Amino acid sequence: MGKLALITTNFAGGELSPALAKGRVDIAKYNNGAAKIENCTIVLTGGAKRRPGSRFIAKAPSGTTNVRLAEFIYDRQQAYAMALFGNAVGMGCSIGFYRNRTPVMSGGSQVLVPTPYAAGAIWQVRFVQKADTAFFAHESYPPQRLQRYGDAQWAMVNVPWIQAPVEEQGHYPGLPLTLSATSVGAGRTGSTPGGAFLVSDVGRYIAYGGGYAKITARPNFDSIVLDILAPFPSATLPAGQWNLEGSPLGDICAANVGRPGQVVSLQATFEYAEDSKTVTSFIAGNGYAVVSVASHGYETGDTVRVVAGGTTITGVIARATPDVFTIAAPFYGPQLYATASGTAEKVTIVTGNELFRGEDVGKLVNLNGGIVRIDAVPSALLAYGTVLRTLSSDVPAGPNAWTMESEVWNGRKGYPRAVTISKQRLMFAGSPGYPQYLWASGIQEYLSFQYGTEDDAAFRFELDGPRNSPILHLAPARQLLVLTEADEMSVKGGNEKALGPTTVQKTDESTAGANFVRPVKVGNEMLFVQAGGRKVMAISYRYDIDGFASPDRTVFSSHVTQSGIRHLAHQSDPDSQLFAVRNDGQLAVCAYDVDQEAVGWSRWVTDGLYESACAVPTPTGQDVYTAVMRNLWDGSGFSNQYCIEVLDPDMLVDCGIAGYDAGGRATWGGLGHLEGKVVQCVADDSYMGTFTVAGGQITLPRPANSVQIGLGFTSTIEMLQPEAGGNGQTAQGSQVNVQEVVVRTIATRGLEINGKPVDPRRLGANLLDKPPPEFERDVRAITLQDEIYKAKVVITQSYPLPFHVLNVIRKVTVNDV
């Protein structure tokens, strides 16, 4: 092929995986990718430059074992980085806040809000924020509400529900149950050391450890007769762990229909009379009465009360026709008695019926279309409750015509994993006991999950995904996205209506599966970490398929996230960058602009391990906060400690400070957090070398007006093997020699090519007592290669100085073998 000049015009393809870098010279990304891009920011408008350094903000509280950063944004002027501190000392988690690159303080101490979470739980916490309130969800803890009352006034409490979601949960007696036998069969018995059973438990089922039995009789409060349908694992069922399923199987009657907020009585023993009807004929004798009531609607076996001829008779209908019925009339002997007037009314009489337990306080009775919350249980025969929704009637309800329900989120069934706010509803999903359930509050009633059928009412819905995997995340987009461990779904309203109780329409979209990492939205895409933890997927609507697709955004750089991803964050300003914190402490950073078809990954490393990151808006852009674990002096020795830092394009060092003194000075302090560490220093735009921090300060060889002092890092770009293919030809496998490298730069100093420094000197007047000039030109270097089949070109910059490579031109000789 002879001599060629090959140009890499940009690095938008990012750092390619080794397999691609060595084998796929045919893909477009090969021409704008690299074998290694470390500690560089890929600039989509041109080249790659030294990544931002970080400005030290504060150390995390003493005893911190892990840190998760997240944003809390009211507006650009009131935006916070929210830090969840896992703490080994208190064995829990607290939340701190950072605003305008400063910890939020009160009385000289950082504001720390206590939470119920254990230190290890913070990565599984999901949250959603609106205005001054955020809601948190974790499967092992009740949902929490965080509220801001002022810059330094915050509080987190269990969400104070107006009405929490409920279901028919059954009853878990606090007494052990001893069985006469554990095998399948009828006539088995069970007993407890105290009164655990009511008459209305007959017909209910008992479940424990795979065993299942129907109660066929209740001789007394302490014993039952069972028909065991599935064997139990042991003869003794532990207290509080066996379930008496369903609701009591007895009649119940409300004193009246009530109105919301009114207290009504719920009665297990009662007499209920329906509206009376006119008797047109009453003939009695020989112990019976024939009563004529036009279209009475009564049936044989009904109990009726008849008032006729000054006498009241209550009896059971022995025979009925549409207009006449016969009842027993014991007061009347052989002589007939007749009258043409009177009244009749159907009567329901229930006695000896037991429905209520003291543990039922707080449960809801769903009766006749209404809801009553039980507030007190004086006896098994009576309960008092508050009406939450008016009953349609006060007619008694028989077994299976009413339910007793309790909160679905509890310590036994677990709590929801996912939370979001969408279409003015607070939504939760995926508790351990209800892994595929979605719960939505009433519109603009975030604390009320009182179900109804009106369009604005709260509702629940079970999502049957392709593989019925537990729901992990809810993500509002064009439609509500539901991410599970195995698949992705979308949920919307049906028939051109908003999502509501009667309009839920679920669509299966893709089968990538997600893990615990909170998704982030970038443009019209929702980015999430695939279930294996090593891929970043992008789910978004596609017009051509009229649905959502989930392409892999790490497919060309799979090695960059191979150690696994623990956290995602996105910065949109000044450049669109996705930050993926790796499990090994490196930071995978992606220049991300789908509109420009640019997805390029690089890796950032530091003297420490990245833990998490978040982007917070400012009046003029965005700040990216990072939590970094560094080995720092603690007063007696070096130990791992967490630092909160802000990525700053004006900083050239990590965990650094910047200072200015108009008069100039040589000794600079404020470095207590880096005690004993070797740091780099830039003074008056000149690199001054390395220093060891002692007593929280360093001393320069000369006074300086402005300084940056912090931990150093090296920026590296390693070029791919040259390829000059085309028309079926390739340079691979040939003798390749890169004779000269031309690096086009802007605002650059301290450049090295294959380890050889580029001479920055310039000749001319007025150059003394000034920092070395920045390159804004083509930098040339002659290269020598030891291997004839490899043409390695590595561009580095190891000093805290500007560095921006626009493109690279390699003058190559290719000879056939």
GROMACS .gro file of N, CA, C and O in nm, residues 282-320:
model
  156
  282PHE      N    1 -10.582  -1.091   5.625
  282PHE     CA    2 -10.514  -1.171   5.727
  282PHE      C    3 -10.616  -1.269   5.783
  282PHE      O    4 -10.716  -1.228   5.843
  283ILE      N    5 -10.594  -1.398   5.759
  283ILE     CA    6 -10.685  -1.500   5.809
  283ILE      C    7 -10.604  -1.599   5.890
  283ILE      O    8 -10.508  -1.658   5.840
  284ALA      N    9 -10.638  -1.616   6.021
  284ALA     CA   10 -10.560  -1.702   6.109
  284ALA      C   11 -10.651  -1.804   6.175
  284ALA      O   12 -10.768  -1.778   6.205
  285GLY      N   13 -10.596  -1.919   6.203
  285GLY     CA   14 -10.667  -2.025   6.274
  285GLY      C   15 -10.590  -2.154   6.268
  285GLY      O   16 -10.508  -2.176   6.176
  286ASN      N   17 -10.613  -2.238   6.370
  286ASN     CA   18 -10.544  -2.366   6.378
  286ASN      C   19 -10.391  -2.350   6.373
  286ASN      O   20 -10.319  -2.433   6.318
  287GLY      N   21 -10.342  -2.239   6.434
  287GLY     CA   22 -10.197  -2.220   6.447
  287GLY      C   23 -10.128  -2.166   6.323
  287GLY      O   24 -10.006  -2.153   6.323
  288TYR      N   25 -10.204  -2.129   6.220
  288TYR     CA   26 -10.145  -2.075   6.098
  288TYR      C   27 -10.217  -1.948   6.057
  288TYR      O   28 -10.332  -1.925   6.095
  289ALA      N   29 -10.150  -1.869   5.978
  289ALA     CA   30 -10.211  -1.748   5.923
  289ALA      C   31 -10.179  -1.740   5.775
  289ALA      O   32 -10.065  -1.764   5.733
  290VAL      N   33 -10.281  -1.704   5.700
  290VAL     CA   34 -10.263  -1.682   5.557
  290VAL      C   35 -10.269  -1.531   5.536
  290VAL      O   36 -10.370  -1.467   5.568
  291VAL      N   37 -10.160  -1.477   5.482
  291VAL     CA   38 -10.146  -1.332   5.471
  291VAL      C   39 -10.139  -1.294   5.324
  291VAL      O   40 -10.059  -1.349   5.247
  292SER      N   41 -10.221  -1.197   5.289
  292SER     CA   42 -10.221  -1.147   5.150
  292SER      C   43 -10.150  -1.012   5.144
  292SER      O   44 -10.190  -0.918   5.211
  293VAL      N   45 -10.044  -1.009   5.067
  293VAL     CA   46  -9.968  -0.885   5.043
  293VAL      C   47  -9.934  -0.883   4.895
  293VAL      O   48  -9.861  -0.971   4.846
  294ALA      N   49  -9.984  -0.789   4.822
  294ALA     CA   50  -9.964  -0.785   4.677
  294ALA      C   51  -9.816  -0.771   4.642
  294ALA      O   52  -9.747  -0.682   4.694
  295SER      N   53  -9.767  -0.863   4.558
  295SER     CA   54  -9.627  -0.860   4.508
  295SER      C   55  -9.529  -0.844   4.623
  295SER      O   56  -9.443  -0.756   4.622
  296HIS      N   57  -9.542  -0.927   4.723
  296HIS     CA   58  -9.460  -0.911   4.844
  296HIS      C   59  -9.312  -0.940   4.819
  296HIS      O   60  -9.225  -0.884   4.885
  297GLY      N   61  -9.278  -1.032   4.727
  297GLY     CA   62  -9.139  -1.062   4.698
  297GLY      C   63  -9.072  -1.151   4.800
  297GLY      O   64  -8.950  -1.174   4.793
  298TYR      N   65  -9.145  -1.201   4.898
  298TYR     CA   66  -9.087  -1.288   5.000
  298TYR      C   67  -9.076  -1.430   4.946
  298TYR      O   68  -9.146  -1.470   4.852
  299GLU      N   69  -8.989  -1.508   5.010
  299GLU     CA   70  -8.968  -1.646   4.968
  299GLU      C   71  -8.986  -1.739   5.087
  299GLU      O   72  -8.976  -1.697   5.204
  300THR      N   73  -9.011  -1.866   5.056
  300THR     CA   74  -9.023  -1.966   5.161
  300THR      C   75  -8.893  -1.969   5.242
  300THR      O   76  -8.784  -1.971   5.187
  301GLY      N   77  -8.910  -1.967   5.374
  301GLY     CA   78  -8.795  -1.965   5.463
  301GLY      C   79  -8.760  -1.828   5.515
  301GLY      O   80  -8.685  -1.815   5.611
  302ASP      N   81  -8.813  -1.720   5.453
  302ASP     CA   82  -8.790  -1.585   5.504
  302ASP      C   83  -8.863  -1.567   5.637
  302ASP      O   84  -8.970  -1.624   5.660
  303THR      N   85  -8.803  -1.489   5.724
  303THR     CA   86  -8.868  -1.450   5.849
  303THR      C   87  -8.939  -1.317   5.827
  303THR      O   88  -8.878  -1.220   5.777
  304VAL      N   89  -9.070  -1.314   5.864
  304VAL     CA   90  -9.146  -1.190   5.848
  304VAL      C   91  -9.215  -1.155   5.979
  304VAL      O   92  -9.243  -1.241   6.063
  305ARG      N   93  -9.240  -1.026   5.996
  305ARG     CA   94  -9.315  -0.978   6.111
  305ARG      C   95  -9.445  -0.917   6.058
  305ARG      O   96  -9.442  -0.826   5.975
  306VAL      N   97  -9.558  -0.971   6.108
  306VAL     CA   98  -9.689  -0.924   6.065
  306VAL      C   99  -9.759  -0.859   6.182
  306VAL      O  100  -9.768  -0.916   6.292
  307VAL      N  101  -9.811  -0.740   6.162
  307VAL     CA  102  -9.891  -0.670   6.262
  307VAL      C  103 -10.033  -0.660   6.205
  307VAL      O  104 -10.056  -0.591   6.105
  308ALA      N  105 -10.126  -0.731   6.270
  308ALA     CA  106 -10.265  -0.732   6.221
  308ALA      C  107 -10.359  -0.758   6.338
  308ALA      O  108 -10.331  -0.841   6.425
  309GLY      N  109 -10.470  -0.687   6.341
  309GLY     CA  110 -10.569  -0.706   6.447
  309GLY      C  111 -10.513  -0.683   6.585
  309GLY      O  112 -10.552  -0.749   6.682
  310GLY      N  113 -10.416  -0.589   6.596
  310GLY     CA  114 -10.359  -0.557   6.727
  310GLY      C  115 -10.260  -0.659   6.777
  310GLY      O  116 -10.215  -0.652   6.891
  311THR      N  117 -10.223  -0.756   6.697
  311THR     CA  118 -10.130  -0.861   6.737
  311THR      C  119 -10.010  -0.862   6.643
  311THR      O  120 -10.022  -0.842   6.522
  312THR      N  121  -9.892  -0.885   6.703
  312THR     CA  122  -9.768  -0.894   6.624
  312THR      C  123  -9.724  -1.040   6.621
  312THR      O  124  -9.710  -1.105   6.725
  313ILE      N  125  -9.704  -1.091   6.502
  313ILE     CA  126  -9.660  -1.229   6.484
  313ILE      C  127  -9.530  -1.226   6.404
  313ILE      O  128  -9.522  -1.163   6.297
  314THR      N  129  -9.425  -1.291   6.453
  314THR     CA  130  -9.299  -1.307   6.380
  314THR      C  131  -9.280  -1.455   6.352
  314THR      O  132  -9.280  -1.537   6.445
  315GLY      N  133  -9.270  -1.490   6.225
  315GLY     CA  134  -9.258  -1.630   6.191
  315GLY      C  135  -9.187  -1.650   6.060
  315GLY      O  136  -9.153  -1.555   5.988
  316VAL      N  137  -9.167  -1.780   6.028
  316VAL     CA  138  -9.098  -1.818   5.905
  316VAL      C  139  -9.201  -1.858   5.801
  316VAL      O  140  -9.296  -1.932   5.831
  317ILE      N  141  -9.185  -1.810   5.679
  317ILE     CA  142  -9.279  -1.842   5.572
  317ILE      C  143  -9.269  -1.991   5.538
  317ILE      O  144  -9.160  -2.041   5.505
  318ALA      N  145  -9.384  -2.059   5.549
  318ALA     CA  146  -9.389  -2.201   5.515
  318ALA      C  147  -9.420  -2.223   5.368
  318ALA      O  148  -9.379  -2.323   5.309
  319ARG      N  149  -9.496  -2.133   5.312
  319ARG     CA  150  -9.535  -2.145   5.171
  319ARG      C  151  -9.562  -2.005   5.118
  319ARG      O  152  -9.616  -1.921   5.188
  320ALA      N  153  -9.519  -1.982   4.993
  320ALA     CA  154  -9.535  -1.848   4.938
  320ALA      C  155  -9.577  -1.856   4.792
  320ALA      O  156  -9.528  -1.940   4.715
   0.00000   0.00000   0.00000
